[in-house]
PDB file of C-alpha atoms in Angstrom:
ATOM      1  CA  MET A1476      46.272 -16.275   1.441  1.00 44.00           C
ATOM      2  CA  THR A1477      46.652 -13.313   3.797  1.00 43.00           C
ATOM      3  CA  ASP A1478      44.276 -10.421   3.475  1.00 47.00           C
ATOM      4  CA  THR A1479      44.616  -7.027   5.108  1.00 44.00           C
ATOM      5  CA  PRO A1480      42.102  -4.174   4.965  1.00 43.00           C
ATOM      6  CA  ALA A1481      42.547  -1.601   2.243  1.00 46.00           C
ATOM      7  CA  PRO A1482      43.530   1.826   3.544  1.00 45.00           C
ATOM      8  CA  LEU A1483      40.384   3.810   4.351  1.00 41.00           C
ATOM      9  CA  ARG A1484      39.876   6.851   2.155  1.00 43.00           C
ATOM     10  CA  THR A1485      37.486   9.716   2.505  1.00 41.00           C
ATOM     11  CA  GLY A1486      35.362  10.769  -0.440  1.00 43.00           C
ATOM     12  CA  PRO A1487      36.628   8.319  -3.065  1.00 47.00           C
ATOM     13  CA  ASP A1488      36.575   9.791  -6.522  1.00 54.00           C
ATOM     14  CA  ARG A1489      34.807   7.756  -9.209  1.00 54.00           C
ATOM     15  CA  ALA A1490      37.193   8.815 -11.965  1.00 52.00           C
ATOM     16  CA  ASP A1491      40.177   7.733  -9.851  1.00 58.00           C
ATOM     17  CA  ALA A1492      38.522   4.399  -9.027  1.00 58.00           C
ATOM     18  CA  TRP A1493      37.818   3.719 -12.703  1.00 59.00           C
ATOM     19  CA  ALA A1494      41.167   4.904 -14.108  1.00 57.00           C
ATOM     20  CA  VAL A1495      43.329   2.503 -16.126  1.00 57.00           C
ATOM     21  CA  HIS A1496      46.713   1.689 -14.576  1.00 62.00           C
ATOM     22  CA  ARG A1497      49.551  -0.421 -15.918  1.00 65.00           C
ATOM     23  CA  PRO A1498      50.016  -3.555 -13.760  1.00 67.00           C
ATOM     24  CA  GLY A1499      53.334  -3.850 -11.959  1.00 74.00           C
ATOM     25  CA  GLY A1500      55.255  -7.091 -11.638  1.00 80.00           C
ATOM     26  CA  ARG A1501      53.290  -8.289  -8.601  1.00 86.00           C
ATOM     27  CA  ASP A1502      49.934  -7.395 -10.143  1.00 86.00           C
ATOM     28  CA  ALA A1503      50.910  -9.059 -13.436  1.00 86.00           C
ATOM     29  CA  ALA A1504      51.736 -12.289 -11.576  1.00 92.00           C
ATOM     30  CA  VAL A1505      48.411 -12.203  -9.723  1.00 91.00           C
ATOM     31  CA  MET A1506      46.628 -11.505 -13.019  1.00 88.00           C
ATOM     32  CA  ALA A1507      48.302 -14.499 -14.667  1.00 90.00           C
ATOM     33  CA  VAL A1508      47.113 -16.833 -11.882  1.00 93.00           C
ATOM     34  CA  ALA A1509      43.593 -15.373 -12.124  1.00 91.00           C
ATOM     35  CA  VAL A1510      43.504 -15.937 -15.900  1.00 89.00           C
ATOM     36  CA  LEU A1511      44.583 -19.553 -15.410  1.00 90.00           C
ATOM     37  CA  GLY A1512      41.852 -19.999 -12.798  1.00 89.00           C
ATOM     38  CA  ILE A1513      38.989 -18.727 -14.943  1.00 84.00           C
ATOM     39  CA  SER A1514      40.354 -20.487 -18.034  1.00 84.00           C
ATOM     40  CA  LEU A1515      39.634 -23.823 -16.365  1.00 85.00           C
ATOM     41  CA  SER A1516      36.004 -22.872 -15.775  1.00 81.00           C
ATOM     42  CA  ALA A1517      34.580 -23.551 -19.252  1.00 76.00           C
ATOM     43  CA  PRO A1518      36.278 -26.946 -19.816  1.00 82.00           C
ATOM     44  CA  LEU A1519      35.167 -28.132 -16.366  1.00 85.00           C
ATOM     45  CA  THR A1520      31.653 -26.742 -16.851  1.00 82.00           C
ATOM     46  CA  THR A1521      31.199 -28.788 -20.044  1.00 79.00           C
ATOM     47  CA  LEU A1522      31.524 -31.923 -17.893  1.00 86.00           C
ATOM     48  CA  LEU A1523      28.813 -30.788 -15.466  1.00 88.00           C
ATOM     49  CA  ALA A1524      25.295 -32.236 -15.599  1.00 91.00           C
ATOM     50  CA  ALA A1525      23.850 -29.981 -12.871  1.00 92.00           C
ATOM     51  CA  PRO A1526      21.880 -26.842 -13.899  1.00 92.00           C
ATOM     52  CA  MET A1527      23.995 -23.766 -14.607  1.00 89.00           C
ATOM     53  CA  LEU A1528      22.124 -21.666 -12.030  1.00 92.00           C
ATOM     54  CA  ALA A1529      23.005 -24.269  -9.415  1.00 94.00           C
ATOM     55  CA  LEU A1530      26.656 -23.947 -10.387  1.00 93.00           C
ATOM     56  CA  ALA A1531      26.459 -20.138 -10.141  1.00 93.00           C
ATOM     57  CA  PHE A1532      24.802 -20.426  -6.714  1.00 96.00           C
ATOM     58  CA  TRP A1533      27.260 -22.870  -5.172  1.00 97.00           C
ATOM     59  CA  ARG A1534      30.436 -21.288  -6.547  1.00 95.00           C
ATOM     60  CA  ASN A1535      29.422 -17.914  -5.096  1.00 96.00           C
ATOM     61  CA  LEU A1536      28.220 -19.333  -1.795  1.00 97.00           C
ATOM     62  CA  GLY A1537      31.328 -21.498  -1.522  1.00 96.00           C
ATOM     63  CA  GLY A1538      33.598 -18.579  -2.323  1.00 95.00           C
ATOM     64  CA  ALA A1539      31.957 -16.448   0.367  1.00 96.00           C
ATOM     65  CA  ALA A1540      32.222 -19.257   2.935  1.00 96.00           C
ATOM     66  CA  VAL A1541      35.939 -19.806   2.280  1.00 95.00           C
ATOM     67  CA  LEU A1542      36.729 -16.076   2.584  1.00 94.00           C
ATOM     68  CA  LEU A1543      34.558 -15.415   5.665  1.00 92.00           C
ATOM     69  CA  PRO A1544      37.284 -16.437   8.204  1.00 92.00           C
ATOM     70  CA  LEU A1545      39.601 -13.823   6.671  1.00 89.00           C
ATOM     71  CA  VAL A1546      36.945 -11.164   7.196  1.00 87.00           C
ATOM     72  CA  LEU A1547      36.490 -12.175  10.839  1.00 84.00           C
ATOM     73  CA  ARG A1548      40.255 -11.875  11.393  1.00 84.00           C
ATOM     74  CA  GLU A1549      40.276  -8.304  10.098  1.00 75.00           C
ATOM     75  CA  ARG A1550      37.326  -7.208  12.253  1.00 68.00           C
ATOM     76  CA  PRO A1551      39.099  -4.065  13.636  1.00 60.00           C
ATOM     77  CA  GLY A1552      39.637  -2.838  10.082  1.00 56.00           C
ATOM     78  CA  LEU A1553      35.925  -3.141   9.351  1.00 66.00           C
ATOM     79  CA  ALA A1554      34.967  -0.594  12.005  1.00 63.00           C
ATOM     80  CA  GLY A1555      35.537   2.356   9.660  1.00 64.00           C
ATOM     81  CA  LEU A1556      33.397   0.998   6.848  1.00 73.00           C
ATOM     82  CA  ARG A1557      30.241   2.874   5.994  1.00 80.00           C
ATOM     83  CA  PRO A1558      26.847   1.516   4.951  1.00 87.00           C
ATOM     84  CA  ARG A1559      27.556   2.974   1.508  1.00 89.00           C
ATOM     85  CA  ASP A1560      30.576   0.675   1.129  1.00 86.00           C
ATOM     86  CA  LEU A1561      28.478  -2.381   1.938  1.00 90.00           C
ATOM     87  CA  ALA A1562      25.713  -1.149  -0.366  1.00 93.00           C
ATOM     88  CA  THR A1563      28.165  -0.744  -3.244  1.00 93.00           C
ATOM     89  CA  SER A1564      29.403  -4.313  -2.677  1.00 94.00           C
ATOM     90  CA  ALA A1565      25.801  -5.539  -2.646  1.00 95.00           C
ATOM     91  CA  VAL A1566      25.142  -3.714  -5.926  1.00 96.00           C
ATOM     92  CA  ALA A1567      28.164  -5.478  -7.420  1.00 95.00           C
ATOM     93  CA  GLY A1568      26.678  -8.796  -6.271  1.00 96.00           C
ATOM     94  CA  LEU A1569      23.357  -7.994  -7.926  1.00 97.00           C
ATOM     95  CA  PHE A1570      25.149  -7.096 -11.159  1.00 96.00           C
ATOM     96  CA  LEU A1571      27.047 -10.390 -10.996  1.00 95.00           C
ATOM     97  CA  ALA A1572      23.802 -12.316 -10.470  1.00 95.00           C
ATOM     98  CA  ALA A1573      22.195 -10.439 -13.368  1.00 95.00           C
ATOM     99  CA  HIS A1574      25.199 -11.340 -15.511  1.00 92.00           C
ATOM    100  CA  PHE A1575      24.697 -15.045 -14.813  1.00 88.00           C
ATOM    101  CA  ALA A1576      20.907 -14.815 -15.178  1.00 88.00           C
ATOM    102  CA  ALA A1577      21.175 -13.100 -18.578  1.00 89.00           C
ATOM    103  CA  TRP A1578      24.131 -14.918 -20.093  1.00 86.00           C
ATOM    104  CA  LEU A1579      23.455 -18.543 -19.093  1.00 81.00           C
ATOM    105  CA  PRO A1580      20.015 -18.718 -20.810  1.00 84.00           C
ATOM    106  CA  SER A1581      21.510 -17.141 -23.944  1.00 83.00           C
ATOM    107  CA  LEU A1582      23.692 -20.221 -24.442  1.00 75.00           C
ATOM    108  CA  SER A1583      20.602 -22.274 -25.285  1.00 76.00           C
ATOM    109  CA  MET A1584      18.948 -19.565 -27.418  1.00 81.00           C
ATOM    110  CA  THR A1585      21.770 -18.584 -29.765  1.00 76.00           C
ATOM    111  CA  THR A1586      25.019 -20.206 -30.798  1.00 71.00           C
ATOM    112  CA  VAL A1587      27.627 -20.656 -28.090  1.00 67.00           C
ATOM    113  CA  ALA A1588      30.072 -18.819 -30.355  1.00 65.00           C
ATOM    114  CA  ALA A1589      27.848 -15.749 -30.684  1.00 71.00           C
ATOM    115  CA  SER A1590      27.036 -15.758 -26.972  1.00 74.00           C
ATOM    116  CA  THR A1591      30.716 -16.005 -26.034  1.00 74.00           C
ATOM    117  CA  ALA A1592      31.753 -13.209 -28.377  1.00 73.00           C
ATOM    118  CA  LEU A1593      28.997 -10.852 -27.237  1.00 78.00           C
ATOM    119  CA  VAL A1594      29.440 -11.470 -23.516  1.00 80.00           C
ATOM    120  CA  THR A1595      33.159 -10.687 -23.795  1.00 77.00           C
ATOM    121  CA  THR A1596      32.467  -7.087 -24.875  1.00 80.00           C
ATOM    122  CA  THR A1597      32.583  -6.168 -21.158  1.00 83.00           C
ATOM    123  CA  PRO A1598      35.807  -4.096 -21.396  1.00 82.00           C
ATOM    124  CA  VAL A1599      34.168  -1.881 -24.002  1.00 81.00           C
ATOM    125  CA  TRP A1600      31.366  -1.004 -21.568  1.00 84.00           C
ATOM    126  CA  THR A1601      33.730  -0.418 -18.652  1.00 82.00           C
ATOM    127  CA  ALA A1602      35.902   1.820 -20.841  1.00 80.00           C
ATOM    128  CA  LEU A1603      32.861   3.827 -21.972  1.00 81.00           C
ATOM    129  CA  ALA A1604      31.722   4.239 -18.357  1.00 81.00           C
ATOM    130  CA  ALA A1605      35.221   5.292 -17.312  1.00 77.00           C
ATOM    131  CA  ARG A1606      35.360   7.823 -20.136  1.00 78.00           C
ATOM    132  CA  ALA A1607      31.957   9.210 -19.155  1.00 80.00           C
ATOM    133  CA  SER A1608      33.197   9.620 -15.568  1.00 76.00           C
ATOM    134  CA  GLY A1609      36.088  11.781 -16.715  1.00 76.00           C
ATOM    135  CA  VAL A1610      38.859   9.238 -17.251  1.00 73.00           C
ATOM    136  CA  ARG A1611      40.864  10.137 -20.354  1.00 77.00           C
ATOM    137  CA  LEU A1612      41.786   7.034 -22.347  1.00 74.00           C
ATOM    138  CA  PRO A1613      44.502   7.216 -25.048  1.00 77.00           C
ATOM    139  CA  ALA A1614      43.615   6.268 -28.615  1.00 80.00           C
ATOM    140  CA  ALA A1615      45.847   3.189 -28.267  1.00 80.00           C
ATOM    141  CA  THR A1616      43.573   1.950 -25.489  1.00 79.00           C
ATOM    142  CA  TRP A1617      40.543   2.010 -27.777  1.00 82.00           C
ATOM    143  CA  TRP A1618      42.504   0.277 -30.558  1.00 86.00           C
ATOM    144  CA  GLY A1619      43.647  -2.368 -28.087  1.00 82.00           C
ATOM    145  CA  LEU A1620      40.091  -2.968 -26.887  1.00 82.00           C
ATOM    146  CA  ALA A1621      38.854  -3.294 -30.469  1.00 84.00           C
ATOM    147  CA  LEU A1622      41.610  -5.750 -31.436  1.00 84.00           C
ATOM    148  CA  ALA A1623      41.084  -7.882 -28.317  1.00 80.00           C
ATOM    149  CA  VAL A1624      37.314  -8.140 -28.821  1.00 81.00           C
ATOM    150  CA  LEU A1625      37.830  -8.923 -32.531  1.00 83.00           C
ATOM    151  CA  GLY A1626      40.297 -11.648 -31.559  1.00 81.00           C
ATOM    152  CA  VAL A1627      37.759 -13.238 -29.229  1.00 76.00           C
ATOM    153  CA  ALA A1628      35.134 -13.071 -31.991  1.00 77.00           C
ATOM    154  CA  LEU A1629      37.484 -14.903 -34.359  1.00 79.00           C
ATOM    155  CA  ILE A1630      38.250 -17.579 -31.755  1.00 72.00           C
ATOM    156  CA  ALA A1631      34.555 -18.067 -31.074  1.00 65.00           C
ATOM    157  CA  GLY A1632      33.827 -18.213 -34.799  1.00 68.00           C
ATOM    158  CA  VAL A1633      30.842 -15.922 -34.464  1.00 64.00           C
ATOM    159  CA  ASP A1634      27.721 -17.102 -36.234  1.00 64.00           C
ATOM    160  CA  LEU A1635      25.003 -14.493 -35.670  1.00 61.00           C
ATOM    161  CA  THR A1636      21.633 -15.728 -36.914  1.00 64.00           C
ATOM    162  CA  VAL A1637      18.493 -13.714 -37.566  1.00 68.00           C
ATOM    163  CA  SER A1638      15.780 -15.873 -36.021  1.00 79.00           C
ATOM    164  CA  PRO A1639      13.759 -14.145 -33.257  1.00 84.00           C
ATOM    165  CA  ARG A1640      14.966 -16.656 -30.656  1.00 84.00           C
ATOM    166  CA  ALA A1641      18.610 -16.266 -31.679  1.00 81.00           C
ATOM    167  CA  LEU A1642      18.339 -12.470 -31.662  1.00 82.00           C
ATOM    168  CA  ALA A1643      16.843 -12.622 -28.155  1.00 86.00           C
ATOM    169  CA  GLY A1644      19.748 -14.832 -27.102  1.00 84.00           C
ATOM    170  CA  ASP A1645      22.219 -12.377 -28.616  1.00 82.00           C
ATOM    171  CA  GLY A1646      20.520  -9.568 -26.694  1.00 86.00           C
ATOM    172  CA  LEU A1647      20.747 -11.518 -23.442  1.00 89.00           C
ATOM    173  CA  ALA A1648      24.454 -12.196 -24.016  1.00 85.00           C
ATOM    174  CA  LEU A1649      25.042  -8.505 -24.643  1.00 86.00           C
ATOM    175  CA  LEU A1650      23.051  -7.685 -21.506  1.00 93.00           C
ATOM    176  CA  GLY A1651      25.259 -10.153 -19.649  1.00 90.00           C
ATOM    177  CA  ALA A1652      28.316  -8.194 -20.812  1.00 87.00           C
ATOM    178  CA  VAL A1653      26.833  -4.902 -19.624  1.00 91.00           C
ATOM    179  CA  CYS A1654      25.965  -6.441 -16.235  1.00 94.00           C
ATOM    180  CA  ALA A1655      29.495  -7.836 -15.951  1.00 90.00           C
ATOM    181  CA  GLY A1656      30.732  -4.307 -16.588  1.00 89.00           C
ATOM    182  CA  GLY A1657      28.528  -3.034 -13.762  1.00 92.00           C
ATOM    183  CA  TYR A1658      29.960  -5.757 -11.526  1.00 93.00           C
ATOM    184  CA  VAL A1659      33.582  -4.724 -12.017  1.00 89.00           C
ATOM    185  CA  LEU A1660      32.805  -0.986 -11.937  1.00 89.00           C
ATOM    186  CA  ALA A1661      30.894  -1.251  -8.667  1.00 91.00           C
ATOM    187  CA  GLY A1662      33.628  -3.514  -7.346  1.00 90.00           C
ATOM    188  CA  ALA A1663      36.285  -0.916  -8.153  1.00 87.00           C
ATOM    189  CA  ARG A1664      34.359   1.661  -6.114  1.00 88.00           C
ATOM    190  CA  ALA A1665      33.907  -0.699  -3.170  1.00 89.00           C
ATOM    191  CA  ARG A1666      37.554  -1.796  -3.214  1.00 85.00           C
ATOM    192  CA  GLN A1667      38.701   1.778  -2.582  1.00 83.00           C
ATOM    193  CA  ARG A1668      37.726   1.311   1.065  1.00 83.00           C
ATOM    194  CA  MET A1669      37.223  -2.422   1.539  1.00 87.00           C
ATOM    195  CA  SER A1670      39.629  -5.340   1.606  1.00 88.00           C
ATOM    196  CA  THR A1671      39.312  -7.995  -1.078  1.00 89.00           C
ATOM    197  CA  SER A1672      37.900 -10.568   1.327  1.00 90.00           C
ATOM    198  CA  ALA A1673      35.311  -8.240   2.894  1.00 90.00           C
ATOM    199  CA  TYR A1674      34.131  -7.027  -0.497  1.00 93.00           C
ATOM    200  CA  ALA A1675      34.030 -10.529  -1.960  1.00 94.00           C
ATOM    201  CA  VAL A1676      32.056 -12.010   0.948  1.00 94.00           C
ATOM    202  CA  VAL A1677      29.330  -9.371   0.618  1.00 94.00           C
ATOM    203  CA  CYS A1678      29.317  -9.483  -3.201  1.00 96.00           C
ATOM    204  CA  TYR A1679      29.297 -13.281  -3.506  1.00 96.00           C
ATOM    205  CA  SER A1680      26.675 -13.706  -0.760  1.00 96.00           C
ATOM    206  CA  VAL A1681      24.295 -11.244  -2.401  1.00 97.00           C
ATOM    207  CA  CYS A1682      24.891 -12.908  -5.780  1.00 97.00           C
ATOM    208  CA  ALA A1683      24.185 -16.375  -4.339  1.00 97.00           C
ATOM    209  CA  ALA A1684      20.952 -15.150  -2.712  1.00 97.00           C
ATOM    210  CA  ALA A1685      19.753 -13.548  -5.955  1.00 97.00           C
ATOM    211  CA  ILE A1686      20.634 -16.659  -7.968  1.00 96.00           C
ATOM    212  CA  ALA A1687      18.737 -18.825  -5.455  1.00 96.00           C
ATOM    213  CA  VAL A1688      15.628 -16.707  -6.074  1.00 96.00           C
ATOM    214  CA  ALA A1689      16.097 -16.995  -9.846  1.00 93.00           C
ATOM    215  CA  ALA A1690      16.533 -20.782  -9.584  1.00 94.00           C
ATOM    216  CA  ALA A1691      13.314 -21.036  -7.561  1.00 94.00           C
ATOM    217  CA  VAL A1692      11.440 -18.991 -10.160  1.00 93.00           C
ATOM    218  CA  VAL A1693      12.531 -21.160 -13.092  1.00 91.00           C
ATOM    219  CA  GLY A1694      12.365 -24.414 -11.110  1.00 93.00           C
ATOM    220  CA  ASP A1695      16.059 -25.367 -11.227  1.00 93.00           C
ATOM    221  CA  PRO A1696      17.141 -27.597  -8.292  1.00 95.00           C
ATOM    222  CA  LEU A1697      20.084 -26.580  -6.134  1.00 96.00           C
ATOM    223  CA  VAL A1698      20.708 -30.016  -4.596  1.00 95.00           C
ATOM    224  CA  GLY A1699      20.411 -33.687  -5.477  1.00 94.00           C
ATOM    225  CA  PHE A1700      23.380 -33.992  -7.820  1.00 95.00           C
ATOM    226  CA  SER A1701      25.822 -36.843  -8.323  1.00 96.00           C
ATOM    227  CA  GLY A1702      29.113 -37.020  -6.446  1.00 95.00           C
ATOM    228  CA  ARG A1703      30.921 -36.282  -9.707  1.00 95.00           C
ATOM    229  CA  ASP A1704      28.946 -33.061 -10.157  1.00 96.00           C
ATOM    230  CA  TRP A1705      29.703 -31.954  -6.588  1.00 97.00           C
ATOM    231  CA  LEU A1706      33.417 -32.505  -7.207  1.00 96.00           C
ATOM    232  CA  LEU A1707      33.217 -30.474 -10.413  1.00 94.00           C
ATOM    233  CA  ILE A1708      31.357 -27.682  -8.612  1.00 95.00           C
ATOM    234  CA  ALA A1709      34.063 -27.671  -5.931  1.00 96.00           C
ATOM    235  CA  ALA A1710      36.812 -27.561  -8.567  1.00 95.00           C
ATOM    236  CA  ILE A1711      35.127 -24.703 -10.431  1.00 93.00           C
ATOM    237  CA  THR A1712      34.664 -22.830  -7.146  1.00 95.00           C
ATOM    238  CA  VAL A1713      38.374 -23.094  -6.356  1.00 95.00           C
ATOM    239  CA  CYS A1714      39.571 -22.308  -9.893  1.00 93.00           C
ATOM    240  CA  ALA A1715      37.065 -19.789 -11.252  1.00 89.00           C
ATOM    241  CA  GLN A1716      35.712 -18.173  -8.082  1.00 93.00           C
ATOM    242  CA  LEU A1717      38.636 -18.105  -5.635  1.00 93.00           C
ATOM    243  CA  LEU A1718      41.643 -18.050  -7.969  1.00 92.00           C
ATOM    244  CA  GLY A1719      39.761 -16.246 -10.743  1.00 90.00           C
ATOM    245  CA  HIS A1720      37.140 -13.743  -9.585  1.00 89.00           C
ATOM    246  CA  THR A1721      38.650 -13.106  -6.148  1.00 92.00           C
ATOM    247  CA  LEU A1722      42.142 -12.384  -7.461  1.00 92.00           C
ATOM    248  CA  PHE A1723      40.683 -10.131 -10.148  1.00 88.00           C
ATOM    249  CA  ASN A1724      38.708  -8.340  -7.421  1.00 88.00           C
ATOM    250  CA  ARG A1725      41.992  -7.860  -5.590  1.00 89.00           C
ATOM    251  CA  LEU A1726      43.376  -6.083  -8.662  1.00 87.00           C
ATOM    252  CA  LEU A1727      40.438  -3.690  -9.076  1.00 83.00           C
ATOM    253  CA  SER A1728      41.917  -1.076  -6.742  1.00 79.00           C
ATOM    254  CA  SER A1729      45.334  -1.092  -8.400  1.00 80.00           C
ATOM    255  CA  VAL A1730      44.820  -1.511 -12.168  1.00 78.00           C
ATOM    256  CA  GLY A1731      41.171  -0.461 -12.592  1.00 76.00           C
ATOM    257  CA  PRO A1732      38.058  -2.216 -13.910  1.00 79.00           C
ATOM    258  CA  THR A1733      38.821  -1.756 -17.620  1.00 76.00           C
ATOM    259  CA  MET A1734      42.209  -3.453 -17.283  1.00 79.00           C
ATOM    260  CA  VAL A1735      40.645  -6.267 -15.231  1.00 81.00           C
ATOM    261  CA  SER A1736      37.803  -6.867 -17.689  1.00 78.00           C
ATOM    262  CA  LEU A1737      40.294  -6.781 -20.567  1.00 78.00           C
ATOM    263  CA  ALA A1738      42.492  -9.377 -18.852  1.00 80.00           C
ATOM    264  CA  ILE A1739      39.407 -11.575 -18.440  1.00 78.00           C
ATOM    265  CA  LEU A1740      39.299 -11.762 -22.255  1.00 76.00           C
ATOM    266  CA  LEU A1741      42.370 -13.965 -21.996  1.00 77.00           C
ATOM    267  CA  GLU A1742      40.038 -16.614 -20.563  1.00 74.00           C
ATOM    268  CA  VAL A1743      38.857 -17.400 -24.095  1.00 72.00           C
ATOM    269  CA  PRO A1744      42.227 -18.504 -25.554  1.00 74.00           C
ATOM    270  CA  GLY A1745      43.139 -19.991 -22.159  1.00 76.00           C
ATOM    271  CA  ALA A1746      40.006 -22.132 -22.111  1.00 72.00           C
ATOM    272  CA  LEU A1747      40.765 -23.128 -25.689  1.00 72.00           C
ATOM    273  CA  LEU A1748      44.162 -24.497 -24.687  1.00 77.00           C
ATOM    274  CA  PHE A1749      42.809 -26.292 -21.616  1.00 77.00           C
ATOM    275  CA  ALA A1750      40.024 -27.827 -23.729  1.00 74.00           C
ATOM    276  CA  LEU A1751      42.669 -29.112 -26.128  1.00 77.00           C
ATOM    277  CA  VAL A1752      44.771 -30.643 -23.343  1.00 78.00           C
ATOM    278  CA  LEU A1753      42.015 -31.924 -21.034  1.00 74.00           C
ATOM    279  CA  LEU A1754      39.211 -32.741 -23.470  1.00 72.00           C
ATOM    280  CA  GLY A1755      41.034 -33.284 -26.757  1.00 77.00           C
ATOM    281  CA  GLN A1756      38.954 -30.584 -28.445  1.00 70.00           C
ATOM    282  CA  VAL A1757      40.716 -29.235 -31.538  1.00 71.00           C
ATOM    283  CA  PRO A1758      40.617 -25.411 -31.703  1.00 67.00           C
ATOM    284  CA  PRO A1759      38.877 -23.707 -34.645  1.00 67.00           C
ATOM    285  CA  LEU A1760      40.811 -22.571 -37.706  1.00 69.00           C
ATOM    286  CA  LEU A1761      40.855 -18.920 -36.667  1.00 66.00           C
ATOM    287  CA  ALA A1762      42.051 -19.632 -33.108  1.00 69.00           C
ATOM    288  CA  LEU A1763      45.693 -18.733 -33.714  1.00 75.00           C
ATOM    289  CA  PRO A1764      45.117 -15.354 -35.423  1.00 82.00           C
ATOM    290  CA  GLY A1765      42.402 -14.658 -32.870  1.00 78.00           C
ATOM    291  CA  LEU A1766      44.794 -15.443 -30.035  1.00 76.00           C
ATOM    292  CA  ALA A1767      47.389 -13.125 -31.597  1.00 80.00           C
ATOM    293  CA  LEU A1768      44.857 -10.285 -31.784  1.00 82.00           C
ATOM    294  CA  VAL A1769      43.851 -10.742 -28.133  1.00 80.00           C
ATOM    295  CA  VAL A1770      47.471 -10.670 -26.982  1.00 77.00           C
ATOM    296  CA  VAL A1771      48.320  -7.652 -29.150  1.00 82.00           C
ATOM    297  CA  GLY A1772      45.175  -5.839 -27.987  1.00 79.00           C
ATOM    298  CA  VAL A1773      45.909  -6.439 -24.309  1.00 75.00           C
ATOM    299  CA  GLY A1774      49.516  -5.386 -24.898  1.00 74.00           C
ATOM    300  CA  LEU A1775      48.411  -2.101 -26.499  1.00 76.00           C
ATOM    301  CA  VAL A1776      46.198  -1.239 -23.539  1.00 75.00           C
ATOM    302  CA  VAL A1777      48.930  -2.093 -21.041  1.00 69.00           C
ATOM    303  CA  ARG A1778      51.475  -0.030 -22.962  1.00 70.00           C
ATOM    304  CA  ALA A1779      49.126   2.942 -23.258  1.00 67.00           C
ATOM    305  CA  SER A1780      48.032   2.923 -19.611  1.00 63.00           C
ATOM    306  CA  ARG A1781      49.765   4.976 -16.958  1.00 56.00           C
ATOM    307  CA  PRO A1782      51.785   3.152 -14.324  1.00 51.00           C
ATOM    308  CA  ALA A1783      50.161   2.683 -10.940  1.00 45.00           C
ATOM    309  CA  GLY A1784      51.548   4.538  -7.946  1.00 37.00           C
ATOM    310  CA  LEU A1785      54.396   3.118  -5.964  1.00 32.00           C
ATOM    311  CA  ALA A1786      52.231   2.370  -2.946  1.00 32.00           C
ATOM    312  CA  GLU A1787      50.689  -1.076  -3.094  1.00 33.00           C
ATOM    313  CA  PRO A1788      46.990  -1.131  -2.173  1.00 32.00           C
ATOM    314  CA  GLY A1789      45.800  -3.296   0.673  1.00 33.00           C
ATOM    315  CA  THR A1790      44.367  -6.653  -0.236  1.00 33.00           C
TER     316      THR A1790
END
């Protein structure tokens, strides 16, 4: 995968960075591959015996290590980067680590269905932030977001309970969604001046370091796993981190964070199909209408968004 520096811009505007753009044919193809990549994450993760924080650590560290040679090749293009660009990438990494740290514990505190539905409200938060920054979103965009989130809730079969522990888990899952929103919003700002590989190396490295600290605090080991677990971690790194997160990060500068976080919703029906094929897990009764709502919701947002400019951003 070749990677060239993004064109350097002076004084990037937040509203422009967070605007919603319709993906062109090339971006749509990249988005489809990214959705397939992250859709494999959940089915593969269910087979993993290693702690979830260890998985988060190694997939981020592995992703940064794989992309580092690309960054070294583009060294001349890095000369114009400012400390603020690196700081923004580091902030994105901290948001990503906070997302993992909040959401993963919620899975054991509330139902997986409730946690999944709440953590996938990310596009709502990115859209609200974009609107607050001055981006004008058509009414169809808000309807599309609502339909897509409702579709995910139906697929997950949300079962919100009222016990104190379950409510705390629901709150953590919601916090995970907000942190994921911060991750893609900060990433969109950084990608205005940084290439995908440079941004991802900084972001993933910071995330891995923060996760390592969190694992040490809670006492989760980062090594000592079976060969099968290491193979699964490697597979998840390739699928979810490199083909998933990294390709979505590539799209941040062309379609915007709200469109990216909305496309990530397609992971839920995608994971459902992969679980059926790979694990023989039968989807819930409301999976088909939920899938229809997600597709219709994403379609509404794409239709309502303005086309991106003719110039392709650097990757």
